[in-house]
Coordinates of C-alpha atoms and ligand atoms in Angstrom, one line a residue:
M10 CA 94.2 132.0 -44.4
T11 CA 95.1 129.2 -42.0
T12 CA 97.3 129.9 -39.1
E13 CA 100.2 128.3 -40.9
E14 CA 99.7 130.5 -44.0
Q15 CA 99.5 133.6 -41.7
K16 CA 102.8 132.7 -40.1
H17 CA 104.4 132.2 -43.5
A18 CA 103.1 135.6 -44.7
A19 CA 104.4 137.3 -41.6
R20 CA 107.8 135.7 -42.0
M21 CA 108.0 136.7 -45.7
A22 CA 106.9 140.3 -44.9
K23 CA 109.7 140.5 -42.3
K24 CA 112.3 139.0 -44.7
K25 CA 111.2 141.4 -47.5
Q26 CA 111.7 144.3 -45.1
V27 CA 115.2 143.2 -44.2
V28 CA 116.1 142.7 -47.9
D29 CA 114.6 146.1 -48.9
E30 CA 116.6 147.8 -46.2
R31 CA 119.8 146.2 -47.5
I32 CA 118.9 147.2 -51.1
A33 CA 118.3 150.8 -50.0
K34 CA 121.7 150.9 -48.3
A35 CA 123.6 149.6 -51.4
T36 CA 123.8 152.8 -53.4
E37 CA 127.3 152.9 -54.7
E38 CA 127.8 152.3 -58.4
R39 CA 131.2 150.9 -59.4
G40 CA 132.8 147.8 -60.8
V41 CA 133.9 145.0 -58.5
L42 CA 136.7 142.5 -58.2
I43 CA 135.5 139.0 -57.9
L44 CA 137.7 136.1 -56.9
L45 CA 136.6 132.5 -57.5
R46 CA 138.8 130.1 -55.6
G47 CA 138.8 126.7 -54.0
N48 CA 139.5 123.1 -54.9
G49 CA 136.1 122.2 -56.3
K50 CA 134.9 122.2 -59.9
G51 CA 133.0 125.3 -61.1
K52 CA 135.3 128.4 -60.9
S53 CA 136.0 128.9 -64.6
S54 CA 132.5 127.9 -65.6
S55 CA 131.1 130.5 -63.2
A56 CA 133.4 133.2 -64.6
F57 CA 132.2 132.3 -68.1
G58 CA 128.6 132.3 -67.0
T59 CA 129.0 135.8 -65.6
M60 CA 130.7 137.0 -68.8
A61 CA 127.8 135.6 -70.8
R62 CA 125.4 137.5 -68.5
A63 CA 127.3 140.7 -69.2
L64 CA 127.3 140.0 -73.0
G65 CA 123.6 139.6 -72.8
H66 CA 123.4 143.2 -71.8
G67 CA 125.5 144.2 -74.8
Q68 CA 128.6 144.7 -72.6
R69 CA 132.2 144.3 -73.9
A70 CA 134.4 141.6 -72.5
G71 CA 138.1 140.8 -72.3
L72 CA 139.2 137.3 -71.5
I73 CA 142.6 135.9 -70.8
Q74 CA 143.2 132.2 -70.0
F75 CA 146.5 132.1 -68.1
I76 CA 147.0 128.4 -68.8
K77 CA 148.6 126.8 -71.8
G78 CA 146.2 125.7 -74.5
R79 CA 146.3 122.0 -74.5
K80 CA 143.1 121.5 -76.4
E81 CA 140.5 123.9 -77.8
T82 CA 138.0 124.3 -75.0
G83 CA 134.3 124.6 -75.6
E84 CA 134.3 128.1 -74.2
Y85 CA 137.0 129.1 -76.6
L86 CA 135.2 127.6 -79.6
F87 CA 131.9 129.2 -78.4
F88 CA 133.1 132.7 -77.5
K89 CA 136.2 133.3 -79.7
D90 CA 134.3 134.8 -82.6
H91 CA 131.9 136.8 -80.5
P92 CA 132.1 140.5 -81.7
K93 CA 132.1 141.8 -78.1
I94 CA 134.9 139.5 -76.7
D95 CA 138.6 139.7 -77.0
F96 CA 139.7 136.2 -76.1
H97 CA 143.3 135.4 -75.5
V98 CA 144.9 132.1 -74.5
M99 CA 148.3 132.4 -72.9
G100 CA 151.1 130.9 -75.0
H101 CA 148.6 129.2 -77.3
G102 CA 150.3 126.3 -79.0
F103 CA 152.6 125.4 -76.1
T104 CA 151.8 122.7 -73.7
W105 CA 152.7 121.9 -70.1
E106 CA 154.8 119.0 -71.4
T107 CA 157.5 121.3 -72.6
Q108 CA 158.4 122.2 -69.0
D109 CA 160.4 125.1 -70.3
K110 CA 160.3 127.7 -67.5
T111 CA 161.9 130.5 -69.5
Q112 CA 159.3 130.0 -72.2
D113 CA 156.5 129.9 -69.5
I114 CA 157.6 133.1 -67.9
L115 CA 157.7 134.8 -71.3
A116 CA 154.2 133.6 -72.2
A117 CA 152.9 134.8 -68.8
Q118 CA 154.5 138.2 -69.3
Q119 CA 153.0 138.5 -72.7
A120 CA 149.6 137.6 -71.4
W121 CA 150.0 140.2 -68.6
E122 CA 150.8 142.9 -71.1
I123 CA 147.5 142.2 -72.8
A124 CA 145.7 142.2 -69.4
K125 CA 147.3 145.5 -68.4
K126 CA 146.1 147.2 -71.5
M127 CA 142.6 145.9 -70.9
L128 CA 142.7 147.2 -67.3
A129 CA 143.5 150.7 -68.6
D130 CA 140.8 150.6 -71.3
P131 CA 137.3 151.8 -70.2
S132 CA 135.7 150.3 -73.3
Y133 CA 135.9 146.9 -71.5
D134 CA 133.0 146.4 -69.1
I135 CA 134.1 143.0 -67.8
L136 CA 137.5 141.2 -67.7
V137 CA 138.1 137.6 -66.9
F138 CA 141.6 136.4 -65.9
D139 CA 141.1 132.7 -65.8
E140 CA 143.6 130.7 -63.8
M141 CA 145.7 133.8 -63.2
S142 CA 146.4 132.8 -59.6
Y143 CA 148.9 130.2 -60.7
M144 CA 151.1 132.9 -62.2
F145 CA 151.8 134.3 -58.7
R146 CA 152.2 130.8 -57.2
Y147 CA 154.8 129.8 -59.7
K148 CA 156.3 133.3 -59.6
Y149 CA 155.8 133.8 -63.3
L150 CA 154.3 137.2 -62.4
E151 CA 154.8 139.7 -59.6
V152 CA 151.6 140.4 -57.7
A153 CA 152.3 144.2 -56.9
P154 CA 151.9 145.5 -60.5
V155 CA 148.7 143.5 -60.9
V156 CA 147.2 144.9 -57.7
E157 CA 148.1 148.4 -58.8
A158 CA 146.6 148.0 -62.3
I159 CA 143.4 146.5 -60.8
Q160 CA 143.1 149.4 -58.3
N161 CA 143.6 152.0 -61.0
R162 CA 141.3 150.5 -63.5
P163 CA 138.2 152.3 -64.9
K164 CA 135.6 152.8 -62.1
N165 CA 132.9 150.7 -63.6
Q166 CA 135.0 147.9 -64.9
N167 CA 134.3 144.4 -63.4
V168 CA 137.1 141.9 -63.0
I169 CA 136.9 138.2 -62.3
I170 CA 140.0 136.1 -61.4
T171 CA 139.8 132.3 -61.0
G172 CA 142.3 129.8 -59.5
R173 CA 142.5 127.3 -56.7
T174 CA 144.4 129.5 -54.3
M175 CA 144.5 133.3 -54.3
H176 CA 147.4 135.6 -53.3
T177 CA 146.6 137.4 -50.1
Q178 CA 147.2 140.8 -51.7
L179 CA 144.4 140.0 -54.2
T180 CA 142.2 138.8 -51.4
E181 CA 142.7 142.1 -49.6
I182 CA 141.5 144.2 -52.5
A183 CA 138.7 142.0 -53.7
D184 CA 135.0 142.9 -53.2
T185 CA 133.5 139.5 -53.6
I186 CA 135.2 136.2 -52.9
S187 CA 133.5 132.8 -53.4
E188 CA 135.0 129.5 -52.6
V189 CA 134.0 126.4 -54.5
G190 CA 134.4 123.4 -52.3
D191 CA 135.4 119.9 -53.4
I192 CA 132.7 117.7 -51.9
K193 CA 132.8 115.1 -54.6
H194 CA 134.3 114.8 -58.1
A195 CA 133.5 112.2 -60.7
F196 CA 137.1 111.8 -61.6
R197 CA 137.7 110.1 -58.2
Q198 CA 135.0 107.6 -59.1
G199 CA 136.9 106.7 -62.2
V200 CA 134.8 108.8 -64.6
K201 CA 136.8 110.0 -67.6
A202 CA 137.1 113.7 -68.3
Q203 CA 134.7 114.7 -71.1
A204 CA 134.0 117.5 -73.6
G205 CA 131.3 119.9 -72.5
I206 CA 132.0 119.2 -68.8
E207 CA 135.7 119.4 -68.3
W208 CA 136.7 121.4 -71.3
Ligands
ATP645 P1 135.6 124.3 -64.4 O1 136.4 124.8 -65.5 O2 134.9 123.0 -64.7 O3 134.6 125.3 -63.9 P2 137.4 124.9 -62.3 O4 137.8 126.1 -63.0 O5 136.7 125.1 -61.0 O6 136.6 123.9 -63.2 P3 140.2 124.1 -62.3 O7 140.9 124.0 -61.0 O8 140.4 125.2 -63.2 O9 138.6 124.0 -61.9 O10 140.4 122.7 -63.0 C1 139.9 122.5 -64.3 C2 139.6 121.1 -64.6 O11 139.9 120.2 -63.6 C3 138.2 120.8 -65.0 O12 138.3 119.8 -66.0 C4 137.6 120.2 -63.8 O13 136.6 119.2 -64.0 C5 138.8 119.5 -63.2 N1 138.7 119.6 -61.7 C6 138.3 120.6 -61.0 N2 138.3 120.3 -59.7 C7 138.6 119.0 -59.6 C8 138.7 118.1 -58.5 N3 138.5 118.5 -57.2 N4 139.1 116.8 -58.8 C9 139.4 116.5 -60.1 N5 139.3 117.3 -61.1 C10 138.9 118.6 -60.9
MG646 MG1 139.4 126.8 -63.9

């Protein structure tokens, strides 16, 4: 080995030791609450990617999109018939264009009723509440009952919530929070939104 190679091997051995020590310390087995927030692109796609990972292990998933179905998204078309997923889109059939607040609140509450049942059902291994954060921002839903249901969920159930901004009460109870930063977005360079990338 050259001196450079020896140095590299020593650095790697040290790094391995640090990682092994951390792995040895992480012994608790339980589900986690993951928040994916920020202004950049990639929050919902990350949530769907993690759900696909869980499905690969034969786990059961519950998914609620807390946005109004404007068009059929690729994720909906791909996952909707999967036997291990219960896929719900809030107020499917309505659009933002209606601007009917009463109808919006009703749709949000109906979606929450489904979410609440999932949070009480241990047969779901992973739940994704896509864009749920807007429900609190627009005051369509109260945060307290959501926090309570998340805290009382089955021990091994994993939950992922996405949205640009997160309510502080959710931030407080989360285990993992990742922020997707907006460094560049093709839209600002005049690139049109496209199937397979945007929806
Ligand atoms: P994705 O679903 O692609 O993972 P996201 O969930 O992080 O995106 P949202 O805030 O839910 O982002 O917005 C969804 C849509 O808005 C996507 O079509 C995405 O490409 C677009 N978008 C996200 N961030 C930006 C941005 N900074 N500027 C313009 N468009 C954006
Ligand atoms: Mg999203």
